[in-house]
PDB file of C-alpha atoms in Angstrom:
ATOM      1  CA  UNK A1234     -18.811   7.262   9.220  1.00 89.00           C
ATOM      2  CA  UNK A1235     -15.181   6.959   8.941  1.00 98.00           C
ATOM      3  CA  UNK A1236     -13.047  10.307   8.475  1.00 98.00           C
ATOM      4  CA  UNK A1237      -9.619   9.219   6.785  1.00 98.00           C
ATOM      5  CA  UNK A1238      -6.525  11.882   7.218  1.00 98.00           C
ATOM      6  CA  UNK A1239      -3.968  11.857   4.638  1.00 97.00           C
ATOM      7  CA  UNK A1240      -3.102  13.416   0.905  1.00 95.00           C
ATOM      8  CA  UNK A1241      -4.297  10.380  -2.035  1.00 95.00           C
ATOM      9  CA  UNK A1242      -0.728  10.959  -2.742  1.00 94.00           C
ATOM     10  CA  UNK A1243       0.511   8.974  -0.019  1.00 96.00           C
ATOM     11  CA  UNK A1244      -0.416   5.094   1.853  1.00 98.00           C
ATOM     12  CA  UNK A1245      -3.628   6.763   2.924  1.00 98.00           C
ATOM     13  CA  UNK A1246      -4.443   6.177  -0.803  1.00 98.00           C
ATOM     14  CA  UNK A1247      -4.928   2.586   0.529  1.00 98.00           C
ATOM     15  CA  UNK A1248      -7.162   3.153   3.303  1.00 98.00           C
ATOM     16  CA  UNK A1249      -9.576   5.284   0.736  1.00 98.00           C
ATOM     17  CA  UNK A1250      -9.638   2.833  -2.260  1.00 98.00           C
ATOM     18  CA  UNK A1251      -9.939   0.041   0.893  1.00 98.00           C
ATOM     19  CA  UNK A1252     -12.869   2.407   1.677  1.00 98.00           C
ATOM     20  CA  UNK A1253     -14.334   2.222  -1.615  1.00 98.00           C
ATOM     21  CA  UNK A1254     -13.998  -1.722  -2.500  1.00 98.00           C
ATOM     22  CA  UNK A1255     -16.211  -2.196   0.773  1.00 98.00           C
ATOM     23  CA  UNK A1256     -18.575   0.454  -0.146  1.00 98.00           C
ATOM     24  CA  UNK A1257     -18.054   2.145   2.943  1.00 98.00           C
ATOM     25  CA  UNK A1258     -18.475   5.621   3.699  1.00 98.00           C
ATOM     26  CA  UNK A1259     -16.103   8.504   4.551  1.00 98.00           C
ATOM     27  CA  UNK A1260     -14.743  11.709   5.193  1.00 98.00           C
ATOM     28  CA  UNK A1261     -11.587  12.505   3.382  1.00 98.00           C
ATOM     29  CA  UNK A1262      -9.449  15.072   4.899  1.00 98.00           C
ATOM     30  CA  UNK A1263      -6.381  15.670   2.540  1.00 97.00           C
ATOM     31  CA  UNK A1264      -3.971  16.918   5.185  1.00 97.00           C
ATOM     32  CA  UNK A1265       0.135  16.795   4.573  1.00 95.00           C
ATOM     33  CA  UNK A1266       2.419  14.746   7.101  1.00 95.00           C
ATOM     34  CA  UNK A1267       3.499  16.904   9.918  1.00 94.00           C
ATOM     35  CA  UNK A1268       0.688  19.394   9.315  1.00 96.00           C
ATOM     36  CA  UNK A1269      -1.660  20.506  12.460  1.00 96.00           C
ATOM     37  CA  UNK A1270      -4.076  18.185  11.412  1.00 94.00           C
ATOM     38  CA  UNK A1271      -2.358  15.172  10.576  1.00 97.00           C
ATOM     39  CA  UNK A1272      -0.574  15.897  14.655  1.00 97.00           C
ATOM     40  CA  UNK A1273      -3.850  16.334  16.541  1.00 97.00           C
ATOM     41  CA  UNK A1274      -4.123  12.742  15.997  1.00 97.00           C
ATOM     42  CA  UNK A1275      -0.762  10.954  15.558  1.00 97.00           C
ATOM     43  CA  UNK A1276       2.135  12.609  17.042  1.00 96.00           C
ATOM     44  CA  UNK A1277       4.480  11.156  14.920  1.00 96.00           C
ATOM     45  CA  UNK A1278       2.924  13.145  11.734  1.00 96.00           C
ATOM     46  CA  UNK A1279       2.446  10.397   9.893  1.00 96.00           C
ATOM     47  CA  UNK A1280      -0.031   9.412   7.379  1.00 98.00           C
ATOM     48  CA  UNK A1281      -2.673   7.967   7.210  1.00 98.00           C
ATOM     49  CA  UNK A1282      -4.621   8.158  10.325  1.00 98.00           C
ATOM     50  CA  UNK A1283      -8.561   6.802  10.691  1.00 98.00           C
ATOM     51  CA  UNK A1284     -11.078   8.126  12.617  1.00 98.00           C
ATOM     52  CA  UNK A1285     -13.352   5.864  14.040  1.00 98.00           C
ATOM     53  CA  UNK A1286     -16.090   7.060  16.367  1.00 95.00           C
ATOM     54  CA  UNK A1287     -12.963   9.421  17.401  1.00 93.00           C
ATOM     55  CA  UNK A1288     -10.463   7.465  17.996  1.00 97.00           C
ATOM     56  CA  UNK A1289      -7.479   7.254  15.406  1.00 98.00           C
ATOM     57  CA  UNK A1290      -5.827   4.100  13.854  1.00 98.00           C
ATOM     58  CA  UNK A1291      -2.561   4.772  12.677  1.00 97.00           C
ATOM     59  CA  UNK A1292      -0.223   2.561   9.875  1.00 97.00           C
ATOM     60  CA  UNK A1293      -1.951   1.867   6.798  1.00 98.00           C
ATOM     61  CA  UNK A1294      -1.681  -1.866   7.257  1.00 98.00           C
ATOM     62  CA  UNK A1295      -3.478  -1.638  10.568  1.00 98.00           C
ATOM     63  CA  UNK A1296      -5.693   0.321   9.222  1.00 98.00           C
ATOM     64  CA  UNK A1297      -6.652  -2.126   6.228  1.00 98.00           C
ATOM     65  CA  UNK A1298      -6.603  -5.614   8.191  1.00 98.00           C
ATOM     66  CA  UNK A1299      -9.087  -3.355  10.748  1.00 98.00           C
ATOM     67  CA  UNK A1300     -11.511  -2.442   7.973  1.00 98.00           C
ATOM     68  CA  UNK A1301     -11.038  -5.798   6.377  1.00 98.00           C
ATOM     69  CA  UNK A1302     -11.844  -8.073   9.589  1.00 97.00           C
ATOM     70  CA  UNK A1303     -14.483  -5.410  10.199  1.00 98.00           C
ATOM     71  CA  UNK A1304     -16.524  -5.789   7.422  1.00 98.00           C
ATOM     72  CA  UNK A1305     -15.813  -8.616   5.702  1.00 97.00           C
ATOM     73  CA  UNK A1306     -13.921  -8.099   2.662  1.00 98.00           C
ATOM     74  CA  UNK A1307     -10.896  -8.325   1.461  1.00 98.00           C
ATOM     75  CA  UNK A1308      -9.284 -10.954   3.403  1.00 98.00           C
ATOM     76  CA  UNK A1309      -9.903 -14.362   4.813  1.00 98.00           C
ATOM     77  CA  UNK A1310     -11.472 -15.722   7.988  1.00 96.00           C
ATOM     78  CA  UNK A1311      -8.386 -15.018  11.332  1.00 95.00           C
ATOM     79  CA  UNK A1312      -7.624 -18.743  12.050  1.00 97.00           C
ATOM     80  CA  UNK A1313      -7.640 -20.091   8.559  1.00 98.00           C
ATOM     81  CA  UNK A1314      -4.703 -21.325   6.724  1.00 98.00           C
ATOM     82  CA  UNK A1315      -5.949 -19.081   3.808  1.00 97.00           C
ATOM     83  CA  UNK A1316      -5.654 -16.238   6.219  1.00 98.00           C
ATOM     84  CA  UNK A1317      -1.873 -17.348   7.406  1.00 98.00           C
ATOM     85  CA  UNK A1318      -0.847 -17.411   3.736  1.00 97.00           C
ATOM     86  CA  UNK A1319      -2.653 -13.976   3.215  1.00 98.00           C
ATOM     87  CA  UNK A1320      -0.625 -12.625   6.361  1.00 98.00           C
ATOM     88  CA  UNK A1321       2.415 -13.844   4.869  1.00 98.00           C
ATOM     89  CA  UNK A1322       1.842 -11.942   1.380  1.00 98.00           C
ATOM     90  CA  UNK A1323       1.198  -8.587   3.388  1.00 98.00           C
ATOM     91  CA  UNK A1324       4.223  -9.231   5.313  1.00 98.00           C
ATOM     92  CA  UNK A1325       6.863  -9.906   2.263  1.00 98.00           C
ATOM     93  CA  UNK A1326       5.106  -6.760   0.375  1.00 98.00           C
ATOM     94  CA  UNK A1327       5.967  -4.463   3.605  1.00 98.00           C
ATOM     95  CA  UNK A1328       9.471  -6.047   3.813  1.00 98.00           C
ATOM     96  CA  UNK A1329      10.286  -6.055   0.140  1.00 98.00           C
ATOM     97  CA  UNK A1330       8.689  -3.477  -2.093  1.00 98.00           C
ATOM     98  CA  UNK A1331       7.224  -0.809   0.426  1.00 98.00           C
ATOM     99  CA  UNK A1332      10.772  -0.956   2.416  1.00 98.00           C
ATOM    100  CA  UNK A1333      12.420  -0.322  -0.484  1.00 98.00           C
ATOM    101  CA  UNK A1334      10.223   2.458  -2.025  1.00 98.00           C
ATOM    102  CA  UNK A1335      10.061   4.055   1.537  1.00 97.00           C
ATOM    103  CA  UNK A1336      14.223   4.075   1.687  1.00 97.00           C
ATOM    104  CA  UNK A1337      14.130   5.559  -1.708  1.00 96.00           C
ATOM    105  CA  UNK A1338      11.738   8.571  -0.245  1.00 95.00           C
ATOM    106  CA  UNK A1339      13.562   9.100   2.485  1.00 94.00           C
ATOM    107  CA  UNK A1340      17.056   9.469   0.725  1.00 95.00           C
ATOM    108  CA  UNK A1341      15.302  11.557  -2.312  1.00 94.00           C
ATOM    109  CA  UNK A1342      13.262  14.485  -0.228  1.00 92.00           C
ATOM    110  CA  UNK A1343      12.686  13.269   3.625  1.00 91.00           C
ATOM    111  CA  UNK A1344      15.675  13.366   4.825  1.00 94.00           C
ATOM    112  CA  UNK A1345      17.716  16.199   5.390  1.00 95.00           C
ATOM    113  CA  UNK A1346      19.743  17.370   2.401  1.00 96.00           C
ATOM    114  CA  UNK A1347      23.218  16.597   4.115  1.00 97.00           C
ATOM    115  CA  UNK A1348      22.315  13.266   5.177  1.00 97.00           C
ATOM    116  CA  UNK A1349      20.633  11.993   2.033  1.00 94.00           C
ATOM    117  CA  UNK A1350      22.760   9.078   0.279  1.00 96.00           C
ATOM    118  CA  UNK A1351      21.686   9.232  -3.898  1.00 92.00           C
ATOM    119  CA  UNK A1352      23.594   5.978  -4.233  1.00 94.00           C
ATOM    120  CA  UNK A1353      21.490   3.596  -2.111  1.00 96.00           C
ATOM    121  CA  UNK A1354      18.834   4.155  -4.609  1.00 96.00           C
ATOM    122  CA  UNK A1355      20.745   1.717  -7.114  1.00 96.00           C
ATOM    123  CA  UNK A1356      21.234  -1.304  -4.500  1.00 97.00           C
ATOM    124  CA  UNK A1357      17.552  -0.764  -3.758  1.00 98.00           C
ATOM    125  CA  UNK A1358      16.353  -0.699  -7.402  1.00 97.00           C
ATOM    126  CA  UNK A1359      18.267  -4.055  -7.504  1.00 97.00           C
ATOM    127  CA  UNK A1360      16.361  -5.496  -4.333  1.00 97.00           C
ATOM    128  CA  UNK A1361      13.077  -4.448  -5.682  1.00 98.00           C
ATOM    129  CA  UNK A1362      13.932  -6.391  -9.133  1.00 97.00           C
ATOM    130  CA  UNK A1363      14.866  -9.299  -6.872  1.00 98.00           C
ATOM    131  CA  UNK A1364      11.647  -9.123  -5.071  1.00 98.00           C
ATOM    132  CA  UNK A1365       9.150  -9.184  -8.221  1.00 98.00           C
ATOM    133  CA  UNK A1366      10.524 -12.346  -9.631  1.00 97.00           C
ATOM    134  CA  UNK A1367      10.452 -14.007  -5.918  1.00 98.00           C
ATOM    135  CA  UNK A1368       6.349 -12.757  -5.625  1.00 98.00           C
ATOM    136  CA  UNK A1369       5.710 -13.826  -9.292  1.00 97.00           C
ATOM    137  CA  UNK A1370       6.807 -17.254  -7.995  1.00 96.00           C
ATOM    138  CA  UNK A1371       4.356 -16.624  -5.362  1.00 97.00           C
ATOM    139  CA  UNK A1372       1.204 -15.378  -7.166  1.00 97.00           C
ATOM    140  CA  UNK A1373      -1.785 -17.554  -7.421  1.00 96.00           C
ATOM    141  CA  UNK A1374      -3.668 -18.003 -11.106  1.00 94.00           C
ATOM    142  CA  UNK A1375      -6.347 -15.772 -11.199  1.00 93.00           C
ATOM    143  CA  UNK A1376      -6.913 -12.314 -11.468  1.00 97.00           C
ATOM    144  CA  UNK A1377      -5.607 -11.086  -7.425  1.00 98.00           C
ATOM    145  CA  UNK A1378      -2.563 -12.696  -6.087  1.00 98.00           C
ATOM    146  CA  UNK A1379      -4.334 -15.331  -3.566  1.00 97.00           C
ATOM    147  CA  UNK A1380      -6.661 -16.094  -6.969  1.00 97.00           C
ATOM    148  CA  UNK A1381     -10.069 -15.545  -7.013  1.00 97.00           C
ATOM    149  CA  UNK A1382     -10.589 -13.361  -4.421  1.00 97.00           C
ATOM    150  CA  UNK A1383      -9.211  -9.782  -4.006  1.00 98.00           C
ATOM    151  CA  UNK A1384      -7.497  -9.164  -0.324  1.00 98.00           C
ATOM    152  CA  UNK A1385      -5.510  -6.751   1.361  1.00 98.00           C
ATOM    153  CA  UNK A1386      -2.237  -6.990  -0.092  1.00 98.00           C
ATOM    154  CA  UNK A1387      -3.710  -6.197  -3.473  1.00 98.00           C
ATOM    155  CA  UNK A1388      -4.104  -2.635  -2.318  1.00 98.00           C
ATOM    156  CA  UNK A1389      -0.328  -2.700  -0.735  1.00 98.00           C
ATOM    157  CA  UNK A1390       1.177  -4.054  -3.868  1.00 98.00           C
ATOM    158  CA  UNK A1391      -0.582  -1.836  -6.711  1.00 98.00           C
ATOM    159  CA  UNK A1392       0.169   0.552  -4.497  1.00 98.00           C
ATOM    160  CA  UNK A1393       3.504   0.238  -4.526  1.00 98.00           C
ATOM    161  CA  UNK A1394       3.437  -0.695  -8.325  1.00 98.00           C
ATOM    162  CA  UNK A1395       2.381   3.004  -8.655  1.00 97.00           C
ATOM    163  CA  UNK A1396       4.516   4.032  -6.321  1.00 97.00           C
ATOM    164  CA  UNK A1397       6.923   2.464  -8.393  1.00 98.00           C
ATOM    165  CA  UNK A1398       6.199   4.023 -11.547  1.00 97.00           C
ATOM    166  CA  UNK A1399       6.920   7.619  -9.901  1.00 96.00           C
ATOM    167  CA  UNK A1400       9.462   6.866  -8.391  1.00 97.00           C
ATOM    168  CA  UNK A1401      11.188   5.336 -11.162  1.00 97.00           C
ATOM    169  CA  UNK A1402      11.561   1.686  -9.947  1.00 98.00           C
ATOM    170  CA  UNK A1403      11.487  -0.393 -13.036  1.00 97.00           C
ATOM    171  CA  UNK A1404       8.345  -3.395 -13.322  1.00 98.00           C
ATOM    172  CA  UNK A1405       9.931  -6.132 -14.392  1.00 97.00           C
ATOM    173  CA  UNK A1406       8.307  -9.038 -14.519  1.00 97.00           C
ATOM    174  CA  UNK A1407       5.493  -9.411 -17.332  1.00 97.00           C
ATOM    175  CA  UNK A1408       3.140 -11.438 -14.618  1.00 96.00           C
ATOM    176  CA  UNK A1409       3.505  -8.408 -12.162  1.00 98.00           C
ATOM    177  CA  UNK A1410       2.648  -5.895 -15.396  1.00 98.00           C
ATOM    178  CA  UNK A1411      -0.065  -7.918 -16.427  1.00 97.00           C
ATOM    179  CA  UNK A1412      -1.541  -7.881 -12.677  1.00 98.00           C
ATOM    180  CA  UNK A1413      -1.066  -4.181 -12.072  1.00 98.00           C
ATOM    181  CA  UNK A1414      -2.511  -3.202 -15.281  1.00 98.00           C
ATOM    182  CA  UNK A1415      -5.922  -5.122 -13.922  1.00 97.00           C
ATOM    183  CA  UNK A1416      -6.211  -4.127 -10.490  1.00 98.00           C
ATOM    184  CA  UNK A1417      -5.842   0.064 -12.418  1.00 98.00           C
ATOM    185  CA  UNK A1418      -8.364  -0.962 -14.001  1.00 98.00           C
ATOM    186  CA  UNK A1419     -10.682  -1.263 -10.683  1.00 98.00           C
ATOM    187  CA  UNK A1420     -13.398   0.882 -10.736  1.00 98.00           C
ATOM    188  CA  UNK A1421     -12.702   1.932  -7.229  1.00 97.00           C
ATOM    189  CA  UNK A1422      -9.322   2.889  -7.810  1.00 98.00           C
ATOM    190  CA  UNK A1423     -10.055   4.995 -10.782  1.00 97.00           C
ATOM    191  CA  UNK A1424     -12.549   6.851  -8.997  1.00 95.00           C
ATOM    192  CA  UNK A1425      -9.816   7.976  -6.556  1.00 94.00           C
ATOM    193  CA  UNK A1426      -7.272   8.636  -9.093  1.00 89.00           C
ATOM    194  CA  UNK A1427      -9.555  10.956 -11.397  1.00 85.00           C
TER     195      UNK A1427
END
């Protein structure tokens, strides 16, 4: 059994609805960053870390291409051009829309009060607008971005659609809308949002 460290509130919401789409099981501990729990296991503080037969993974993304390539699901065969193109998608959804929404964080209630800068929200707001019409260009026909099949950065980029929506980054683009309002839909995903 895996034991997954992190609130749902934050990219360990990732590794759990991962969790669920593989119908895998786990222990959810719903510790803060920084806490006692969260440092017994990553020094850093950071969350989400994954047990696994004791030892942690840490970063979400590792965390997800591990479970993926472990069991299965979610992703395409290492080697395959599918899997390249898949790799790419994860990569410009780190770069592009978590960046961003990470940068907003930080300047909004990380950071230390005197060195938090309100205004780079705007340019950022503008990047992330930028960056949905550049992945709509990019998204496959079908109901997950590579098409048919659901993969890992479907769980990156609804996250950050939702991550979005709280932290007031504007959806743009009516294909991206369309999309998120789908994968919400996902019975997995509703289960850890209830």
């Amino acid at each position: 059994m895996y034991t997954v460290i992190g609130s749902v509130r934050s990219r360990a919401m990732r590794v759990l609805w991962t969790l669920e789409e593989l119908d895998q099981p786990y222990e959810h501990v719903a510790a803060p960053p920084r806490s006692d729990d969260v440092i017994a296991f990553n020094p850093a503080g950071k969350v989400p870390v994954l047990l696994v037969d004791g030892t942690p993974i840490t970063d979400s993304t590792a965390i997800l291409a591990f479970l993926a390539d472990r069991h299965g699901g979610l992703t395409y065969a290492a080697g395959t051009l599918d899997r390249a193109r898949q790799d790419s998608l994860t990569q410009f959804l780190l770069d592009e829309f978590d960046a961003a929404l990470w940068m907003a964080a930080r300047h909004s209630f990380i950071l230390p009060k005197e060195l938090r800068q309100s205004a780079v929200k705007d340019s950022l707001k503008w990047e992330f607008e930028r960056s949905q019409r550049t992945l709509a260009a990019r998204m496959a026909d079908g109901p997950f971005l590579m098409g048919e099949q659901m993969t890992v950065p479907d769980i990156i980029l609804t996250h950050c659609g939702n991550w979005a929506d709280v932290a007031g980054f504007p959806i743009i683009e009516q294909r991206l809308m369309e999309y998120l309002e789908r994968m919400r839909a996902r019975p997995a995903l509703r289960k850890l949002s209830a």
